[in-house]
Every structure is written in structure tokens, then in C-alpha cells.
Amino acid sequence: MKATEEILRVWNRFDDFPMETLTKAWLHAKGDRFKPRSVALMREHRKQYGTSGNCFDLALWLIDELRSEGIICYPVGKKLGTEHAHGAVIAMDREGKRYLCDLGDQWIQPVLVDSGAQNYTESALQGFFPGARIAVSSDGVQAKIRYIRPNGKESQAAFDLEPVGEAEFREAAAYSQSVLSRPLVERRMRICDSGRIVHWEYDRGRSRISSDRGLFAESEPHGEETWSGRISRRSGIDETVVREALSVCEAEGWV
């Protein structure tokens, strides 16, 4: 169910990239509310400020990187044009097998979604999503993903596997850029002593870590630490950018 080395080499370039909505709020403060960023500008911002972007930013960036290596890929999405939209990418290997690549949800690695492929299985698998096993059920047109948590709880998501028109996808990305949302930062992180990968999340004044051992809430900042400082330390985003973004979100009632 794992992607080819060719696809993984590109995917691994994003290992340290958080998924975050803070850049959007920061850009709103600068008057760029309705202007989605080019991939070139995303790269520039990351170099200067350590930012990355939301699911649409990451999908467009990943597509650019994949195509630069000659890998066929295309965008997919759900609920496009709404506040609940989500964007991801399908990458194809040299044999035409398709792999779901979802940086927006901070997957550890892509997963095979072609049910006719030799190695395809619908069994629960570890090592694809931090803090949960996943099980794929695909009919070739739509893939359903079950997320199975250590406590036995499950959730599910579905992805249409047919390509979204790139003009439509960019329009959805522009709409997402224009709508302020809650301050959200997610990052998969490797634990040094064990090599395990966990999922860290900040969401409106709370942070927590999901792992294969369960869900753990972090304490609130104390002493000289602030939320902007902790988020910056966990995500790698410049603290000034974080602070400005949180101020915008607070003014809009999102904090």
C-alpha cells in the first residue's frame, strides 16, 4: 500500500511542513485577503518565516514538486467552494497506480487507492497516519478511509478519485483564502528516542498530541511562555507571524 520511492522522495520534502491557517490570517492583516499565493511566493514565505499553508496551499505546492520530477498527478477535493472544503492530491506511479497524498491532514505517507492493484488491501494498517491505524475501501471512483484510534473509536472520510479541474481547484483555493477560519496548526513530529511519529495540534487556545498510545492534552502556557511562543517552537513558524495571525483571529472572534 506504500507509494513508490520516486513519489516518496518528493513527499518527504514536506516532512517538516505544518498544515496551518495562520498564514492566511497574517496575509489578511497585510491586505491580501482575496489573493491566493503562487507556489513561488509560498517558497519565499517559508524561507523567510517558516510558514507553509492550509490544505489547498500544500496540495498546489505538492503538485508543483511532483510535476517537476515528471510524476503524473492531479488535485482532488471535497465540499469545494464551502467553508468545509478540503484539498488533496492523487499521484500516479509509472504503472498508473494511484496514491492518495494528503498533506492537509498530515498523513505520514501516501496510500494506494486502486483496488485492482496487486498489493491493495482493506485491512487496517499502521504507519500511514499519526495516532491511528487506517483502512482503505476503494471502488476506483471513491476511496473511503477509516481512522481507527487506540481507544477503539473510529471516524471516516471519503475522497472522490476523479480529477478536479485545475481552474475549479484554484478557485476553491482562492475562496478558502478569502474566508478567515479558526487558528489551526497541525504537524506530524518524530519522537527522537523511539522514532514514533505523533500528531501535534493547536486549535483555538488548546493543544494536544495524538499518538499510537492515545490522545494527550498539553497544559496551557505558563511563566514566560505564550501561545505564540509555543506554536512557533512546535511548528517552526516565525513567532512574529504567529502573534500577528492570532491577533487577527482574536479580533474576528475566532480565539
Tab-separated table of C-alpha atoms in Angstrom:
chain	number	residue	atom	x	y	z
A	1	MET	CA	0.000	0.000	0.000
A	2	LYS	CA	3.048	2.266	0.175
A	3	ALA	CA	3.941	4.632	-2.637
A	4	THR	CA	6.980	4.127	-4.836
A	5	GLU	CA	10.355	5.539	-3.842
A	6	GLU	CA	10.017	8.093	-6.633
A	7	ILE	CA	6.820	9.509	-5.122
A	8	LEU	CA	8.092	9.230	-1.550
A	9	ARG	CA	11.233	11.223	-2.347
A	10	VAL	CA	9.032	14.172	-3.258
A	11	TRP	CA	6.601	13.601	-0.384
A	12	ASN	CA	9.441	13.585	2.147
A	13	ARG	CA	10.400	17.123	1.167
A	14	PHE	CA	7.325	18.153	3.193
A	15	ASP	CA	8.164	16.218	6.359
A	16	ASP	CA	8.679	19.365	8.428
A	17	PHE	CA	5.766	21.329	6.947
A	18	PRO	CA	2.853	22.022	9.283
A	19	MET	CA	-0.671	22.448	7.998
A	20	GLU	CA	-1.724	25.835	9.272
A	21	THR	CA	-4.298	28.570	8.796
A	22	LEU	CA	-2.138	31.227	10.445
A	23	THR	CA	-0.523	32.358	7.192
A	24	LYS	CA	-3.976	33.175	5.843
A	25	ALA	CA	-4.762	35.356	8.865
A	26	TRP	CA	-1.338	37.003	8.637
A	27	LEU	CA	-1.926	37.826	4.964
A	28	HIS	CA	-5.385	39.208	5.774
A	29	ALA	CA	-3.684	41.688	8.075
A	30	LYS	CA	-1.491	42.752	5.154
A	31	GLY	CA	-4.484	43.297	2.859
A	32	ASP	CA	-4.014	40.133	0.745
A	33	ARG	CA	-7.390	38.728	1.690
A	34	PHE	CA	-8.557	37.619	-1.741
A	35	LYS	CA	-5.257	36.851	-3.412
A	36	PRO	CA	-4.085	33.226	-3.261
A	37	ARG	CA	-0.338	32.761	-3.247
A	38	SER	CA	1.710	31.336	-6.073
A	39	VAL	CA	3.934	28.377	-5.223
A	40	ALA	CA	6.938	30.658	-5.744
A	41	LEU	CA	5.599	33.031	-3.073
A	42	MET	CA	4.877	30.090	-0.740
A	43	ARG	CA	8.514	29.041	-1.064
A	44	GLU	CA	9.671	32.585	-0.377
A	45	HIS	CA	7.490	32.883	2.724
A	46	ARG	CA	8.688	29.538	4.035
A	47	LYS	CA	12.321	30.547	3.608
A	48	GLN	CA	11.738	33.862	5.358
A	49	TYR	CA	9.157	32.976	8.009
A	50	GLY	CA	8.867	29.181	8.237
A	51	THR	CA	5.235	29.237	7.074
A	52	SER	CA	3.576	26.618	4.868
A	53	GLY	CA	-0.195	26.988	4.453
A	54	ASN	CA	-3.554	25.275	4.521
A	55	CYS	CA	-4.587	22.113	2.667
A	56	PHE	CA	-5.003	23.926	-0.667
A	57	ASP	CA	-1.616	25.621	-0.406
A	58	LEU	CA	0.044	22.305	0.404
A	59	ALA	CA	-1.765	20.470	-2.392
A	60	LEU	CA	-0.757	23.026	-5.023
A	61	TRP	CA	2.815	23.037	-3.742
A	62	LEU	CA	2.986	19.232	-3.786
A	63	ILE	CA	1.623	19.127	-7.341
A	64	ASP	CA	4.326	21.549	-8.424
A	65	GLU	CA	7.047	19.436	-6.800
A	66	LEU	CA	5.706	16.160	-8.222
A	67	ARG	CA	5.458	17.527	-11.741
A	68	SER	CA	8.973	18.908	-11.525
A	69	GLU	CA	10.069	15.258	-11.176
A	70	GLY	CA	7.912	14.080	-14.070
A	71	ILE	CA	5.315	12.401	-11.829
A	72	ILE	CA	1.734	12.496	-13.099
A	73	CYS	CA	-0.627	13.919	-10.502
A	74	TYR	CA	-3.846	15.864	-10.148
A	75	PRO	CA	-5.924	17.589	-7.445
A	76	VAL	CA	-8.899	16.026	-5.690
A	77	GLY	CA	-11.225	17.567	-3.175
A	78	LYS	CA	-14.485	17.518	-1.311
A	79	LYS	CA	-17.056	20.185	-0.495
A	80	LEU	CA	-15.139	22.626	-2.712
A	81	GLY	CA	-16.281	26.221	-2.537
A	82	THR	CA	-17.535	25.883	1.046
A	83	GLU	CA	-16.010	26.640	4.421
A	84	HIS	CA	-15.631	22.900	4.960
A	85	ALA	CA	-13.656	22.251	1.765
A	86	HIS	CA	-10.605	20.032	1.720
A	87	GLY	CA	-7.984	19.543	-0.975
A	88	ALA	CA	-5.536	16.715	-1.588
A	89	VAL	CA	-3.560	15.139	-4.446
A	90	ILE	CA	-3.520	11.885	-6.394
A	91	ALA	CA	-0.053	10.847	-7.603
A	92	MET	CA	0.448	8.042	-10.108
A	93	ASP	CA	3.383	5.676	-10.386
A	94	ARG	CA	4.854	4.500	-13.679
A	95	GLU	CA	2.349	1.633	-13.823
A	96	GLY	CA	-0.590	4.005	-13.425
A	97	LYS	CA	-1.442	3.046	-9.837
A	98	ARG	CA	-2.916	5.908	-7.850
A	99	TYR	CA	-1.895	7.061	-4.384
A	100	LEU	CA	-3.764	9.497	-2.153
A	101	CYS	CA	-1.388	12.226	-0.923
A	102	ASP	CA	-2.956	14.278	1.858
A	103	LEU	CA	-0.585	16.799	3.410
A	104	GLY	CA	-3.529	18.822	4.701
A	105	ASP	CA	-4.439	16.086	7.163
A	106	GLN	CA	-0.753	15.464	7.939
A	107	TRP	CA	-0.565	11.866	6.758
A	108	ILE	CA	2.772	10.168	7.360
A	109	GLN	CA	2.873	8.859	3.799
A	110	PRO	CA	0.603	8.400	0.754
A	111	VAL	CA	-1.592	5.316	0.415
A	112	LEU	CA	-2.643	3.146	-2.542
A	113	VAL	CA	-6.278	3.655	-3.584
A	114	ASP	CA	-6.575	1.329	-6.618
A	115	SER	CA	-8.470	-1.767	-5.536
A	116	GLY	CA	-7.255	-3.792	-8.517
A	117	ALA	CA	-3.580	-3.357	-7.686
A	118	GLN	CA	-1.569	-6.341	-6.524
A	119	ASN	CA	-0.691	-5.046	-3.055
A	120	TYR	CA	-4.076	-3.463	-2.309
A	121	THR	CA	-5.693	-4.444	0.981
A	122	GLU	CA	-8.605	-3.210	3.048
A	123	SER	CA	-7.018	-4.413	6.288
A	124	ALA	CA	-6.182	-1.871	8.994
A	125	LEU	CA	-2.651	-0.541	8.590
A	126	GLN	CA	-0.179	1.291	10.797
A	127	GLY	CA	2.424	3.809	9.699
A	128	PHE	CA	0.256	5.900	7.395
A	129	PHE	CA	-1.492	8.284	9.776
A	130	PRO	CA	-0.171	9.591	13.117
A	131	GLY	CA	-2.163	8.421	16.093
A	132	ALA	CA	-4.388	5.978	14.224
A	133	ARG	CA	-4.479	2.927	12.018
A	134	ILE	CA	-6.181	3.426	8.675
A	135	ALA	CA	-8.214	1.121	6.462
A	136	VAL	CA	-8.939	1.926	2.809
A	137	SER	CA	-12.061	0.879	0.945
A	138	SER	CA	-11.921	1.901	-2.713
A	139	ASP	CA	-14.080	1.155	-5.745
A	140	GLY	CA	-11.763	3.093	-8.035
A	141	VAL	CA	-14.094	6.092	-8.155
A	142	GLN	CA	-14.230	6.916	-4.466
A	143	ALA	CA	-11.972	5.931	-1.584
A	144	LYS	CA	-13.282	5.709	1.956
A	145	ILE	CA	-10.752	5.938	4.769
A	146	ARG	CA	-11.429	4.601	8.248
A	147	TYR	CA	-9.332	6.081	11.049
A	148	ILE	CA	-9.081	3.655	13.958
A	149	ARG	CA	-7.846	5.214	17.207
A	150	PRO	CA	-6.012	3.381	20.010
A	151	ASN	CA	-9.138	3.578	22.216
A	152	GLY	CA	-11.201	1.846	19.519
A	153	LYS	CA	-13.043	4.950	18.345
A	154	GLU	CA	-13.377	5.349	14.593
A	155	SER	CA	-14.040	8.139	12.124
A	156	GLN	CA	-14.328	8.109	8.377
A	157	ALA	CA	-13.624	10.332	5.378
A	158	ALA	CA	-14.365	9.865	1.688
A	159	PHE	CA	-12.454	11.132	-1.338
A	160	ASP	CA	-13.592	11.223	-4.936
A	161	LEU	CA	-10.702	9.895	-7.004
A	162	GLU	CA	-11.629	11.610	-10.240
A	163	PRO	CA	-9.592	14.732	-11.067
A	164	VAL	CA	-10.937	18.128	-10.108
A	165	GLY	CA	-10.480	20.669	-12.889
A	166	GLU	CA	-7.443	22.744	-12.023
A	167	ALA	CA	-9.282	26.013	-12.623
A	168	GLU	CA	-12.024	24.838	-10.238
A	169	PHE	CA	-9.456	23.747	-7.672
A	170	ARG	CA	-7.657	27.089	-7.791
A	171	GLU	CA	-10.982	28.889	-7.493
A	172	ALA	CA	-11.739	26.812	-4.391
A	173	ALA	CA	-8.284	27.677	-3.056
A	174	ALA	CA	-8.981	31.373	-3.631
A	175	TYR	CA	-12.299	31.107	-1.810
A	176	SER	CA	-10.614	29.353	1.092
A	177	GLN	CA	-8.028	32.129	1.200
A	178	SER	CA	-10.771	34.765	1.375
A	179	VAL	CA	-12.565	33.244	4.365
A	180	LEU	CA	-10.972	33.553	7.782
A	181	SER	CA	-11.204	30.385	9.846
A	182	ARG	CA	-10.206	29.325	13.317
A	183	PRO	CA	-6.469	29.387	14.100
A	184	LEU	CA	-5.377	25.825	13.458
A	185	VAL	CA	-1.881	24.346	13.308
A	186	GLU	CA	-1.128	20.649	12.827
A	187	ARG	CA	2.226	18.971	12.497
A	188	ARG	CA	3.444	15.414	12.492
A	189	MET	CA	6.559	15.071	14.620
A	190	ARG	CA	9.065	12.258	15.111
A	191	ILE	CA	9.896	11.303	18.686
A	192	CYS	CA	13.690	11.177	18.876
A	193	ASP	CA	14.122	8.290	21.306
A	194	SER	CA	11.699	5.887	19.611
A	195	GLY	CA	11.270	7.117	16.050
A	196	ARG	CA	7.481	7.085	16.510
A	197	ILE	CA	5.550	9.789	14.693
A	198	VAL	CA	2.908	11.721	16.615
A	199	HIS	CA	0.443	14.424	15.628
A	200	TRP	CA	0.591	17.795	17.395
A	201	GLU	CA	-2.344	20.194	17.058
A	202	TYR	CA	-3.196	23.695	18.223
A	203	ASP	CA	-6.851	24.647	17.926
A	204	ARG	CA	-8.286	27.827	19.455
A	205	GLY	CA	-6.411	28.046	22.705
A	206	ARG	CA	-5.750	24.347	23.264
A	207	SER	CA	-3.026	21.985	22.123
A	208	ARG	CA	-2.806	18.221	22.178
A	209	ILE	CA	-0.771	15.295	20.944
A	210	SER	CA	-2.212	12.190	19.267
A	211	SER	CA	-0.116	9.052	19.186
A	212	ASP	CA	-0.461	5.291	18.966
A	213	ARG	CA	-0.720	5.391	22.761
A	214	GLY	CA	-3.703	7.726	22.861
A	215	LEU	CA	-4.630	11.416	22.986
A	216	PHE	CA	-2.849	13.720	25.430
A	217	ALA	CA	-3.774	17.327	26.211
A	218	GLU	CA	-0.909	19.746	26.769
A	219	SER	CA	-1.020	22.165	29.672
A	220	GLU	CA	-1.606	25.828	28.940
A	221	PRO	CA	1.453	28.083	28.659
A	222	HIS	CA	2.785	29.311	31.982
A	223	GLY	CA	5.569	31.571	33.167
A	224	GLU	CA	7.093	33.483	30.269
A	225	GLU	CA	5.755	31.092	27.620
A	226	THR	CA	2.873	32.302	25.435
A	227	TRP	CA	0.717	30.522	22.865
A	228	SER	CA	2.563	32.309	20.078
A	229	GLY	CA	5.872	31.111	21.529
A	230	ARG	CA	4.735	27.516	21.860
A	231	ILE	CA	3.205	27.420	18.389
A	232	SER	CA	6.372	28.898	16.922
A	233	ARG	CA	8.527	26.339	18.714
A	234	ARG	CA	6.362	23.402	17.661
A	235	SER	CA	5.717	24.460	14.072
A	236	GLY	CA	8.827	26.408	13.073
A	237	ILE	CA	6.778	29.471	12.082
A	238	ASP	CA	8.297	32.827	12.982
A	239	GLU	CA	6.826	33.972	16.306
A	240	THR	CA	6.032	37.453	14.981
A	241	VAL	CA	3.893	35.926	12.219
A	242	VAL	CA	2.117	33.707	14.744
A	243	ARG	CA	1.451	36.621	17.075
A	244	GLU	CA	0.040	38.815	14.290
A	245	ALA	CA	-2.135	35.975	12.993
A	246	LEU	CA	-3.571	35.220	16.425
A	247	SER	CA	-4.356	38.908	16.894
A	248	VAL	CA	-6.330	38.938	13.640
A	249	CYS	CA	-8.217	35.794	14.638
A	250	GLU	CA	-8.983	37.233	18.072
A	251	ALA	CA	-10.323	40.427	16.515
A	252	GLU	CA	-12.607	38.330	14.323
A	253	GLY	CA	-13.827	36.328	17.316
A	254	TRP	CA	-12.007	33.104	16.447
A	255	VAL	CA	-9.928	32.880	19.633
